[in-house]
Amino acid sequence: MSDHEYTPKSKAGKWFNDRLPLLTLGSHLTDYPTPKNLNYWWTFGGILTFCLLTQIITGIVLAMHYVAHADLAFGSVEHIMRNVNYGWLIRYIHSNGASMFFLAVYIHIFRSLFYGSYKSPREVIWIIGLLIYLLMMATAFMGYVLPWGQMSFWGATVITSLFSAIPLVGESITTWLWGAYSVDNPTLNRFFSLHYLFPFLILGLVILHIWALHVPGNNNPIGIDIRKPSKDTVPFHPYITIKDAFALLLFLIIFSGFVFFSPNVLGHSDNYIPANPLVTPAHIVPEWYLLPFYAILRSVPDKLGGVILMFGSIFILFVLPWLDTSKVRSAVFRPMYRHFYWVFIADVLMLGYMGAMPAEGIYLILARIGTVYYFLHFIVVLPVLGLLEKTDPVPMSISEPVLSGGADPALAKKDYDKI
Amino acid sequence: MSKEEKKVNRRDFLFTASYTVGAVGLGAVVWPLVDQMNPDKAQQALATTEVDISQIEPGNSITVLWRGKPVFLKRRTQEEITEARSVNLNDLPDPQKDEDRVKKGKDEWLVMLGVCTHLGCVPLKDKGDYKGWFCPCHGSHYDLSGRIRKGPAPTNMEIPKFEFVDNNTIKIG
């Protein structure tokens, strides 16, 4: 990034760029050398940026019509649905947009896990990404409270009560979060304020995420360091922009499918009942994107223990770059990790399913097995695999396996020298 | 050189003093911003609720709202009281005698916060393995004294501050 030389062609451009080098930044972004073998799993960064901007724009519009008061919130959301011009469309884009955002972020995270994108020298990108993910969960949770339906109210009660598990100060923290002695109007008010703020914090972190990415450059499917720019790279524009745009179109087809054909399928019908502090819905479930963590919470028969494991399941991801001892990044060259990767995916999906089921009988047993395996994967499997696994030979460049017809390290060496 | 470094001079004193005053000032500014989130005067005003209990038949219960939270008032039958008192305290996760959860001489009246001590849901009455309450959220079972018997909830349902104004009225709070 720092070695990028750029001089604007026009005199005015040069005058401006000498005072604020925005044009240099633009030129860096368009010319940014990108590995030429990036597959479609790499298009989700662009898709996620789109999702964030969609949520911010539709959210600002919704805030023009929404009223953050316990007596008026539910009615104002119905007002948006029935009276505001295109209000139904904007609200359905916003509510389904949250789900699409999480769908994309999960694919983005699992791509990183498969190709080892979290490993040196990209640990900081990974950690910033996790902070974005945490903020996303907080934002989505608070947004879900705003319509002030039954699921909003009781979801808010259950999630904020998690903090009451903290010894000694738990109750005070919960009361402080509520601003009352139960979830009430002050809670709704502050959640609205923070729900408006957090997306802009996310936007700031996204800029840092991309900045941190542009220092070492992209990882790629074979997980090798690319000397750039070289014949292994292509400029970001137009090669990646057009590919990202195409992937975004496909993504938008799915997005539109939800918005126009089944806008409520990812929600809960209970949330169309106004909040009632006297009656808890028979079956409280969080939104689908939080289900695996919910399953972990419920699988522990102890309040504090459940809360610790649930938060632990997210915070363990922060130390993942140091738990994975393998020097080889991509799972393409890790025959054993490849299997454990899919077992882990199956485990997370199973936990998600158990989170949606009642916590009893066989569901509870499977959730417990899933929880134990989740932690084993990070604490035992990954550190040990790095020591035991015999990895396949890694090519020296992206072009080499194509040009030589196979991964021959001797040929690769020569090819590497020529670059 | 090393001798000079070790010596505490005027500048070191000024640095430490400035940082200290700065930290205190920062704390003084941050505290109002943090404390504004605590319950305000209107919420704090310890609202008391008076409840007419003359219409409640033995074995029945009502739910009233107090400080935004449901309060269960159950008039227990003699069998229910006997059953609640026949429990071995060692079997309880949070041992507490039934006698300590009611007012003396008013043993039939169980008054407690209808809030599950796990994550705050409202338990359903006359359900669960112990004939008391059952929380549908994460499966906590409470007995006829509102004591936790099975499930993730750590403690018994809370007894609020309350008193009998007369034989037909209870004041909560």
Coordinates of C-alpha atoms in Angstrom, one line a residue:
Chain A
M1 CA 0.0 0.0 0.0
S2 CA 2.7 2.4 1.0
D3 CA 4.8 1.8 -2.1
H4 CA 1.9 2.8 -4.5
E5 CA 3.0 5.7 -6.8
Y6 CA 0.3 7.8 -8.4
T7 CA 0.3 11.2 -10.0
P8 CA -3.1 12.6 -11.2
K9 CA -3.0 13.6 -14.9
S10 CA -4.9 16.9 -14.6
K11 CA -3.4 19.9 -13.0
A12 CA -6.5 20.4 -10.7
G13 CA -6.3 16.8 -9.7
K14 CA -2.7 17.2 -8.8
W15 CA -3.4 20.3 -6.8
F16 CA -6.1 18.6 -4.8
N17 CA -4.2 15.3 -4.4
D18 CA -1.2 17.2 -3.0
R19 CA -3.4 18.5 -0.3
L20 CA -5.6 15.5 0.4
P21 CA -4.5 12.3 -1.4
L22 CA -8.0 10.9 -2.0
L23 CA -7.1 10.3 -5.7
T24 CA -4.1 8.2 -4.6
L25 CA -6.5 6.2 -2.4
G26 CA -8.9 5.7 -5.3
S27 CA -6.1 4.6 -7.5
H28 CA -4.9 2.2 -4.9
L29 CA -8.3 0.7 -4.6
T30 CA -8.8 0.2 -8.3
D31 CA -5.3 -1.1 -9.0
Y32 CA -5.2 -3.2 -5.9
P33 CA -3.5 -6.5 -7.0
T34 CA -5.7 -9.4 -6.3
P35 CA -4.9 -13.2 -6.6
K36 CA -6.2 -14.3 -9.9
N37 CA -7.6 -17.6 -8.5
L38 CA -10.1 -16.1 -6.1
N39 CA -13.3 -18.2 -6.3
Y40 CA -16.9 -17.2 -5.7
W41 CA -16.5 -17.7 -1.9
W42 CA -14.4 -14.5 -2.0
T43 CA -17.3 -12.4 -3.3
F44 CA -19.0 -12.2 0.1
G45 CA -16.9 -9.3 1.3
G46 CA -18.6 -7.1 -1.4
I47 CA -22.0 -8.6 -0.6
L48 CA -21.6 -7.8 3.1
T49 CA -20.7 -4.2 2.3
F50 CA -23.9 -4.0 0.2
C51 CA -25.9 -5.6 3.1
L52 CA -24.5 -3.0 5.6
L53 CA -25.4 -0.1 3.4
T54 CA -28.9 -1.5 2.7
Q55 CA -29.5 -1.8 6.4
I56 CA -28.3 1.7 7.1
I57 CA -30.4 3.3 4.3
T58 CA -33.6 1.4 5.0
G59 CA -33.0 1.9 8.7
I60 CA -32.7 5.7 8.4
V61 CA -35.9 5.7 6.4
L62 CA -37.8 3.5 9.0
A63 CA -36.6 5.8 11.8
M64 CA -38.5 8.7 10.1
H65 CA -41.8 6.8 10.8
Y66 CA -41.1 4.7 13.9
V67 CA -41.9 5.9 17.5
A68 CA -39.7 4.5 20.2
H69 CA -42.2 4.4 23.1
A70 CA -43.7 1.3 24.8
D71 CA -47.2 2.5 24.1
L72 CA -46.7 3.5 20.5
A73 CA -44.0 1.4 19.0
F74 CA -46.1 -1.6 18.0
G75 CA -48.7 0.7 16.4
S76 CA -46.1 2.7 14.6
V77 CA -44.7 -0.4 13.0
E78 CA -48.1 -1.4 11.8
H79 CA -48.5 2.2 10.6
I80 CA -45.4 1.7 8.5
M81 CA -46.7 -1.5 7.1
R82 CA -50.2 -0.1 6.2
N83 CA -50.0 3.6 5.7
V84 CA -46.5 4.7 4.8
N85 CA -45.9 4.7 1.1
Y86 CA -43.8 1.6 0.3
G87 CA -43.4 1.2 4.1
W88 CA -44.1 -2.5 3.8
L89 CA -41.3 -2.9 1.2
I90 CA -38.8 -0.9 3.2
R91 CA -39.6 -2.7 6.4
Y92 CA -39.5 -6.2 4.8
I93 CA -36.1 -5.3 3.2
H94 CA -34.8 -4.2 6.6
S95 CA -36.0 -7.2 8.6
N96 CA -35.1 -9.8 5.9
G97 CA -31.9 -7.8 5.2
A98 CA -30.7 -8.7 8.7
S99 CA -31.1 -12.4 8.0
M100 CA -29.3 -12.0 4.6
F101 CA -26.6 -10.1 6.3
F102 CA -26.0 -13.0 8.7
L103 CA -26.3 -15.6 5.9
A104 CA -23.5 -13.8 4.1
V105 CA -21.4 -13.3 7.2
Y106 CA -21.5 -17.0 8.1
I107 CA -20.4 -18.0 4.6
H108 CA -17.7 -15.3 4.8
I109 CA -16.5 -16.7 8.2
F110 CA -16.6 -20.4 7.1
R111 CA -14.7 -19.5 3.9
S112 CA -12.0 -18.0 6.2
L113 CA -12.0 -21.2 8.3
F114 CA -11.6 -23.4 5.2
Y115 CA -8.8 -21.5 3.5
G116 CA -7.0 -20.5 6.7
S117 CA -7.5 -16.7 6.1
Y118 CA -7.2 -16.0 9.8
K119 CA -3.6 -17.2 10.0
S120 CA -0.5 -15.1 10.1
P121 CA -0.2 -12.4 8.8
R122 CA -4.0 -11.8 8.8
E123 CA -4.8 -12.2 12.5
V124 CA -5.8 -8.5 12.9
I125 CA -8.2 -8.7 10.0
W126 CA -9.8 -11.8 11.6
I127 CA -10.1 -10.1 15.0
I128 CA -11.6 -6.9 13.5
G129 CA -14.0 -9.2 11.6
L130 CA -15.1 -10.9 14.9
L131 CA -15.7 -7.5 16.5
I132 CA -17.9 -6.6 13.5
Y133 CA -19.7 -9.9 14.0
L134 CA -20.3 -9.2 17.8
L135 CA -21.6 -5.7 17.0
M136 CA -23.9 -7.2 14.3
M137 CA -25.4 -9.6 16.8
A138 CA -26.0 -6.8 19.3
T139 CA -27.5 -4.6 16.7
A140 CA -29.7 -7.3 15.3
F141 CA -30.9 -8.2 18.8
M142 CA -31.8 -4.6 19.7
G143 CA -33.5 -4.1 16.3
Y144 CA -35.6 -7.1 17.0
V145 CA -36.9 -5.5 20.2
L146 CA -38.1 -2.3 18.5
P147 CA -41.5 -3.6 17.2
W148 CA -42.4 -4.3 20.8
G149 CA -44.2 -7.5 20.1
Q150 CA -44.3 -10.6 22.3
M151 CA -41.0 -12.0 21.0
S152 CA -39.4 -8.6 21.2
F153 CA -40.3 -8.2 24.8
W154 CA -39.5 -11.7 26.0
G155 CA -36.4 -12.0 23.8
A156 CA -35.1 -8.8 25.4
T157 CA -36.0 -10.1 28.9
V158 CA -34.1 -13.4 28.4
I159 CA -31.1 -11.9 26.7
T160 CA -30.6 -9.1 29.2
S161 CA -31.2 -11.5 32.1
L162 CA -28.1 -13.4 30.9
F163 CA -26.1 -10.7 32.7
S164 CA -27.8 -11.4 36.0
A165 CA -25.8 -14.7 36.0
I166 CA -22.6 -12.6 36.8
P167 CA -21.9 -13.1 40.6
L168 CA -22.4 -10.1 42.9
V169 CA -23.0 -7.3 40.4
G170 CA -25.3 -9.2 38.0
E171 CA -28.5 -7.8 39.3
S172 CA -27.2 -4.2 39.3
I173 CA -26.0 -4.6 35.7
T174 CA -29.3 -6.0 34.5
T175 CA -31.2 -3.1 36.2
W176 CA -28.7 -0.6 34.7
L177 CA -29.3 -2.1 31.2
W178 CA -33.1 -1.9 31.7
G179 CA -33.2 1.5 33.3
A180 CA -36.2 0.0 35.2
Y181 CA -37.0 -3.0 37.3
S182 CA -38.0 -5.0 34.2
V183 CA -37.8 -4.5 30.5
D184 CA -39.8 -1.3 30.0
N185 CA -40.1 1.9 28.2
P186 CA -36.6 3.1 29.2
T187 CA -35.2 -0.1 27.8
L188 CA -37.0 0.4 24.4
N189 CA -35.7 4.0 24.2
R190 CA -32.1 3.2 24.8
F191 CA -32.2 0.2 22.5
F192 CA -33.5 2.4 19.7
S193 CA -30.7 4.9 20.3
L194 CA -28.0 2.2 20.3
H195 CA -29.6 0.4 17.3
Y196 CA -29.1 3.6 15.4
L197 CA -25.5 4.1 16.6
F198 CA -24.0 0.6 16.1
P199 CA -24.2 0.3 12.3
F200 CA -22.0 3.3 12.1
L201 CA -19.5 1.7 14.4
I202 CA -19.7 -1.4 12.2
L203 CA -19.0 0.9 9.2
G204 CA -15.9 2.2 10.9
L205 CA -14.7 -1.3 11.7
V206 CA -15.4 -2.4 8.1
I207 CA -13.0 0.4 6.9
L208 CA -10.3 -0.9 9.3
H209 CA -11.1 -4.5 8.2
I210 CA -10.4 -3.5 4.6
W211 CA -7.4 -1.4 5.5
A212 CA -5.9 -4.3 7.4
L213 CA -6.7 -6.6 4.4
H214 CA -4.8 -4.3 2.0
V215 CA -1.6 -4.5 4.0
P216 CA -0.8 -8.2 3.4
G217 CA -3.3 -8.6 0.5
N218 CA -5.9 -11.2 -0.1
N219 CA -5.5 -14.8 0.9
N220 CA -6.5 -17.2 -1.9
P221 CA -7.7 -20.7 -2.4
I222 CA -4.3 -22.3 -2.3
G223 CA -3.3 -20.1 0.6
I224 CA 0.2 -19.1 -0.6
D225 CA 1.8 -15.6 -0.3
I226 CA 1.5 -13.8 -3.6
R227 CA 4.3 -11.5 -4.7
K228 CA 2.5 -8.6 -6.0
P229 CA 1.8 -7.3 -8.6
S230 CA 2.8 -10.3 -10.6
K231 CA 1.4 -12.7 -13.2
D232 CA -0.4 -14.3 -10.2
T233 CA -2.5 -11.2 -9.7
V234 CA -5.1 -9.1 -11.5
P235 CA -6.1 -5.5 -10.7
F236 CA -9.2 -5.2 -8.5
H237 CA -11.0 -3.2 -11.1
P238 CA -12.5 -4.4 -13.4
Y239 CA -11.8 -8.1 -12.7
I240 CA -13.0 -8.3 -9.2
T241 CA -15.6 -5.6 -9.3
I242 CA -17.4 -7.3 -12.2
K243 CA -17.2 -10.7 -10.5
D244 CA -18.5 -9.3 -7.2
A245 CA -21.3 -7.5 -9.0
F246 CA -22.4 -10.8 -10.7
A247 CA -22.3 -12.6 -7.3
L248 CA -24.3 -9.8 -5.8
L249 CA -27.0 -10.1 -8.4
L250 CA -27.4 -13.8 -7.7
F251 CA -27.5 -13.0 -4.0
L252 CA -30.2 -10.3 -4.6
I253 CA -32.4 -12.9 -6.3
I254 CA -32.5 -15.0 -3.1
F255 CA -32.9 -11.8 -1.0
S256 CA -35.8 -10.7 -3.2
G257 CA -37.3 -14.2 -3.0
F258 CA -37.6 -13.7 0.8
V259 CA -38.8 -10.1 0.6
F260 CA -41.5 -10.6 -2.0
F261 CA -42.6 -14.2 -1.5
S262 CA -42.1 -15.2 2.1
P263 CA -41.2 -12.0 4.1
N264 CA -42.3 -13.5 7.5
V265 CA -40.9 -17.0 7.1
L266 CA -37.7 -16.2 9.1
G267 CA -39.7 -14.3 11.8
H268 CA -42.1 -15.5 14.5
S269 CA -45.8 -15.0 14.4
D270 CA -45.8 -14.2 18.1
N271 CA -44.2 -10.9 17.3
Y272 CA -47.4 -9.7 15.8
I273 CA -48.9 -9.8 19.3
P274 CA -48.3 -6.6 21.3
A275 CA -45.8 -7.0 24.2
N276 CA -47.5 -8.3 27.4
P277 CA -45.4 -8.4 30.5
L278 CA -47.8 -10.9 32.2
V279 CA -47.6 -13.7 29.6
T280 CA -44.6 -15.4 28.2
P281 CA -45.0 -17.1 24.8
A282 CA -45.0 -20.9 25.0
H283 CA -41.9 -21.3 23.0
I284 CA -39.2 -18.6 23.0
V285 CA -36.7 -18.9 20.3
P286 CA -34.2 -16.4 19.1
E287 CA -33.7 -15.5 15.4
W288 CA -32.2 -18.4 13.4
Y289 CA -28.7 -16.8 13.3
L290 CA -28.3 -17.0 17.1
L291 CA -29.6 -20.6 17.5
P292 CA -26.3 -22.5 17.8
F293 CA -25.3 -20.2 20.7
Y294 CA -28.7 -20.6 22.3
A295 CA -28.3 -24.4 22.1
I296 CA -25.0 -24.1 23.9
L297 CA -26.6 -21.9 26.6
R298 CA -29.4 -24.3 27.2
S299 CA -27.2 -27.5 27.2
V300 CA -25.6 -26.5 30.5
P301 CA -27.8 -27.2 33.5
D302 CA -26.3 -24.3 35.4
K303 CA -27.1 -20.7 34.9
L304 CA -23.7 -19.1 35.2
G305 CA -22.0 -22.1 33.4
G306 CA -24.4 -21.8 30.5
V307 CA -23.7 -18.1 30.1
I308 CA -19.9 -18.6 30.3
L309 CA -19.9 -21.4 27.7
M310 CA -22.2 -19.4 25.4
F311 CA -19.9 -16.3 25.4
G312 CA -16.9 -18.6 25.4
S313 CA -18.0 -20.2 22.2
I314 CA -17.7 -16.8 20.5
F315 CA -14.6 -15.5 22.3
I316 CA -12.6 -18.7 21.6
L317 CA -12.7 -17.6 17.9
F318 CA -10.5 -14.6 18.9
V319 CA -7.6 -16.9 19.8
L320 CA -8.2 -19.2 16.8
P321 CA -5.1 -17.9 14.9
W322 CA -3.0 -19.2 17.8
L323 CA -4.9 -22.4 18.5
D324 CA -4.4 -23.6 14.9
T325 CA -0.8 -24.7 14.9
S326 CA -0.6 -25.7 11.2
K327 CA 1.7 -23.6 9.0
V328 CA -0.3 -24.5 5.9
R329 CA -3.2 -22.1 5.4
S330 CA -5.5 -23.7 2.9
A331 CA -7.5 -26.9 3.6
V332 CA -6.8 -27.9 0.0
F333 CA -3.4 -29.1 1.2
R334 CA -4.6 -30.4 4.6
P335 CA -6.1 -33.8 4.0
M336 CA -7.1 -34.4 7.7
Y337 CA -8.2 -30.9 8.5
R338 CA -10.5 -31.0 5.5
H339 CA -12.5 -33.8 7.2
F340 CA -12.6 -32.1 10.6
Y341 CA -13.8 -28.9 8.9
W342 CA -16.9 -30.6 7.6
V343 CA -17.5 -32.3 10.9
F344 CA -17.3 -28.9 12.5
I345 CA -19.8 -27.4 10.1
A346 CA -22.2 -30.3 10.7
D347 CA -21.8 -29.8 14.4
V348 CA -22.6 -26.1 14.2
L349 CA -25.7 -26.8 12.0
M350 CA -26.8 -29.5 14.4
L351 CA -26.5 -27.1 17.3
G352 CA -28.6 -24.6 15.4
Y353 CA -31.3 -27.2 14.9
M354 CA -31.2 -28.2 18.6
G355 CA -31.5 -24.5 19.5
A356 CA -34.8 -24.4 17.7
M357 CA -36.1 -27.5 19.4
P358 CA -37.4 -27.8 23.0
A359 CA -34.6 -28.4 25.5
E360 CA -35.5 -31.9 26.6
G361 CA -35.0 -35.6 25.9
I362 CA -32.9 -36.5 22.9
Y363 CA -32.5 -32.9 21.8
L364 CA -30.8 -32.0 25.0
I365 CA -28.5 -34.9 24.8
L366 CA -27.5 -34.1 21.2
A367 CA -27.1 -30.4 22.1
R368 CA -24.7 -31.4 24.9
I369 CA -22.6 -33.7 22.6
G370 CA -22.6 -30.8 20.0
T371 CA -21.4 -28.3 22.6
V372 CA -18.6 -30.6 23.8
Y373 CA -17.4 -31.2 20.3
Y374 CA -17.6 -27.5 19.4
F375 CA -15.0 -26.8 22.1
L376 CA -13.0 -29.9 21.4
H377 CA -12.6 -28.8 17.8
F378 CA -10.8 -25.6 18.9
I379 CA -9.0 -26.8 22.1
V380 CA -7.9 -30.3 21.0
V381 CA -8.4 -31.0 17.3
L382 CA -6.8 -27.8 15.8
P383 CA -3.6 -27.7 18.0
V384 CA -3.0 -31.4 17.6
L385 CA -3.7 -31.6 13.9
G386 CA -1.0 -29.1 13.2
L387 CA 1.5 -31.4 14.8
L388 CA 0.3 -34.7 13.4
E389 CA -1.0 -33.9 9.9
K390 CA 1.1 -34.7 6.9
T391 CA 0.2 -31.9 4.5
D392 CA 0.3 -32.1 0.7
P393 CA 3.0 -30.2 -1.1
V394 CA 2.0 -26.5 -1.6
P395 CA 2.8 -24.9 -5.0
M396 CA 5.0 -21.9 -5.1
S397 CA 2.7 -19.8 -7.3
I398 CA -0.8 -19.8 -8.6
S399 CA 0.3 -20.2 -12.2
E400 CA 2.7 -23.1 -11.6
P401 CA 0.3 -26.0 -11.2
V402 CA -1.5 -24.9 -14.4
L403 CA 1.6 -24.3 -16.4
S404 CA 3.5 -27.4 -15.3
G405 CA 0.5 -29.7 -15.2
G406 CA 1.1 -30.7 -11.6
A407 CA 2.5 -29.6 -8.3
D408 CA 6.1 -30.3 -8.8
P409 CA 8.2 -28.4 -6.3
A410 CA 11.3 -28.4 -8.5
L411 CA 9.5 -26.7 -11.3
A412 CA 7.8 -24.4 -8.9
K413 CA 11.0 -23.2 -7.6
K414 CA 12.2 -22.2 -11.0
D415 CA 9.0 -20.5 -11.9
Y416 CA 9.1 -18.6 -8.6
D417 CA 12.6 -17.3 -9.4
K418 CA 11.5 -15.9 -12.7
I419 CA 8.8 -13.8 -11.1
Chain B
M1 CA 23.0 9.4 32.9
S2 CA 21.5 6.6 34.9
K3 CA 21.8 8.6 38.1
E4 CA 19.7 11.4 36.5
E5 CA 17.0 9.0 35.3
K6 CA 16.4 7.7 38.7
K7 CA 16.1 11.0 40.3
V8 CA 12.5 12.2 40.7
N9 CA 12.5 15.8 39.5
R10 CA 9.9 18.5 39.2
R11 CA 8.8 17.4 35.7
D12 CA 8.0 13.8 37.0
F13 CA 5.9 15.3 39.7
L14 CA 4.1 17.6 37.3
F15 CA 3.4 14.6 34.9
T16 CA 2.0 12.4 37.7
A17 CA -0.1 15.2 39.2
S18 CA -1.5 16.1 35.7
Y19 CA -2.4 12.5 34.9
T20 CA -4.1 12.1 38.3
V21 CA -6.1 15.3 38.0
G22 CA -7.0 14.3 34.5
A23 CA -8.1 10.8 35.5
V24 CA -10.3 12.2 38.3
G25 CA -11.8 14.8 36.0
L26 CA -12.5 12.1 33.3
G27 CA -14.2 9.9 35.9
A28 CA -16.3 12.8 37.1
V29 CA -17.5 13.4 33.6
V30 CA -18.1 9.8 32.7
W31 CA -20.0 8.9 35.8
P32 CA -23.2 11.0 35.0
L33 CA -23.1 9.4 31.5
V34 CA -23.1 5.9 33.0
D35 CA -25.5 6.6 35.9
Q36 CA -28.2 8.2 33.7
M37 CA -28.9 4.6 32.5
N38 CA -30.0 3.5 36.0
P39 CA -33.7 3.6 36.9
D40 CA -34.9 7.2 37.0
K41 CA -36.9 8.9 39.8
A42 CA -40.2 7.9 38.3
Q43 CA -39.1 4.3 38.2
Q44 CA -37.6 4.4 41.6
A45 CA -40.7 5.8 43.3
L46 CA -41.4 2.5 45.1
A47 CA -44.8 2.0 43.7
T48 CA -47.0 0.0 46.1
T49 CA -49.9 -2.0 44.8
E50 CA -52.9 -2.8 47.0
V51 CA -54.7 -6.0 46.0
D52 CA -58.2 -7.1 47.0
I53 CA -57.9 -10.8 47.8
S54 CA -61.5 -11.4 49.1
Q55 CA -62.6 -13.0 45.8
I56 CA -59.8 -15.7 45.6
E57 CA -61.1 -19.2 46.4
P58 CA -58.8 -21.7 48.1
G59 CA -56.7 -23.4 45.4
N60 CA -56.9 -20.4 43.0
S61 CA -54.4 -17.7 42.2
I62 CA -54.3 -14.3 40.6
T63 CA -51.5 -12.4 38.9
V64 CA -51.0 -8.6 39.4
L65 CA -48.4 -6.2 38.0
W66 CA -46.0 -4.6 40.3
R67 CA -43.1 -2.4 39.1
G68 CA -43.5 -3.9 35.7
K69 CA -43.2 -7.4 37.0
P70 CA -46.0 -10.0 37.6
V71 CA -46.7 -11.0 41.2
F72 CA -48.5 -14.3 41.9
L73 CA -50.9 -14.4 44.8
K74 CA -52.0 -18.0 45.4
R75 CA -54.4 -19.1 48.1
R76 CA -53.3 -22.6 48.9
T77 CA -55.5 -25.4 50.1
Q78 CA -54.6 -27.3 53.3
E79 CA -53.4 -30.3 51.3
E80 CA -51.1 -28.1 49.2
I81 CA -49.6 -26.5 52.3
T82 CA -49.1 -30.0 53.8
E83 CA -47.4 -31.2 50.7
A84 CA -45.1 -28.2 50.4
R85 CA -44.0 -28.7 54.0
S86 CA -43.4 -32.5 53.7
V87 CA -40.4 -32.0 51.4
N88 CA -37.0 -33.0 52.7
L89 CA -34.9 -29.7 52.6
N90 CA -31.9 -31.7 51.4
D91 CA -33.7 -32.4 48.2
L92 CA -33.9 -28.7 47.4
P93 CA -31.3 -26.9 45.2
D94 CA -32.0 -23.7 47.2
P95 CA -33.1 -25.0 50.6
Q96 CA -35.7 -22.9 52.3
K97 CA -38.6 -23.8 54.6
D98 CA -42.1 -23.2 53.3
E99 CA -42.8 -21.4 56.7
D100 CA -40.1 -18.9 55.8
R101 CA -41.8 -18.0 52.5
V102 CA -45.2 -17.0 54.0
K103 CA -46.5 -14.7 56.7
K104 CA -47.1 -16.4 60.0
G105 CA -50.7 -17.2 60.6
K106 CA -51.4 -16.5 56.9
D107 CA -49.9 -19.8 55.7
E108 CA -52.4 -20.2 52.9
W109 CA -51.2 -17.1 51.1
L110 CA -48.2 -17.5 48.8
V111 CA -47.1 -14.1 47.4
M112 CA -44.1 -14.1 45.1
L113 CA -42.6 -12.5 42.1
G114 CA -43.8 -14.5 39.0
V115 CA -40.4 -14.3 37.5
C116 CA -38.3 -17.3 36.7
T117 CA -34.9 -16.8 38.4
H118 CA -33.2 -18.3 35.3
L119 CA -33.8 -15.7 32.6
G120 CA -36.9 -13.8 33.6
C121 CA -39.8 -15.6 31.9
V122 CA -43.2 -15.9 33.6
P123 CA -43.8 -19.5 34.7
L124 CA -47.1 -21.2 34.0
K125 CA -49.2 -22.2 37.0
D126 CA -50.4 -25.8 37.9
K127 CA -47.8 -27.3 35.6
G128 CA -44.5 -29.2 35.9
D129 CA -43.4 -32.2 37.9
Y130 CA -44.1 -30.7 41.3
K131 CA -47.6 -29.4 40.8
G132 CA -46.5 -25.8 41.3
W133 CA -45.1 -23.7 38.3
F134 CA -43.3 -24.6 35.2
C135 CA -41.2 -22.1 33.1
P136 CA -41.7 -22.9 29.4
C137 CA -38.6 -21.1 28.3
H138 CA -35.9 -23.4 29.6
G139 CA -37.8 -26.0 31.6
S140 CA -37.5 -25.0 35.3
H141 CA -39.9 -26.7 37.7
Y142 CA -41.1 -25.0 40.9
D143 CA -43.1 -26.6 43.7
L144 CA -46.2 -25.4 45.6
S145 CA -44.0 -23.1 47.6
G146 CA -42.4 -21.5 44.5
R147 CA -39.1 -23.3 45.3
I148 CA -36.9 -24.4 42.4
R149 CA -36.9 -28.2 42.1
K150 CA -35.5 -29.1 38.7
G151 CA -34.1 -27.2 35.7
P152 CA -31.5 -24.4 35.1
A153 CA -33.0 -21.7 37.5
P154 CA -30.5 -21.2 40.4
T155 CA -32.9 -19.9 43.2
N156 CA -36.4 -20.0 44.4
M157 CA -38.9 -17.5 43.1
E158 CA -38.4 -14.2 45.0
I159 CA -40.8 -13.1 47.8
P160 CA -41.4 -9.4 47.5
K161 CA -41.9 -7.1 50.5
F162 CA -45.6 -7.2 51.3
E163 CA -48.0 -6.9 54.2
F164 CA -51.7 -7.6 55.1
V165 CA -53.5 -4.3 55.4
D166 CA -56.5 -6.2 56.6
N167 CA -58.0 -9.6 56.1
N168 CA -59.0 -8.8 52.5
T169 CA -56.2 -6.6 51.3
I170 CA -52.5 -7.2 50.6
K171 CA -50.1 -4.3 50.0
I172 CA -47.1 -5.2 47.8
G173 CA -44.0 -3.0 48.0

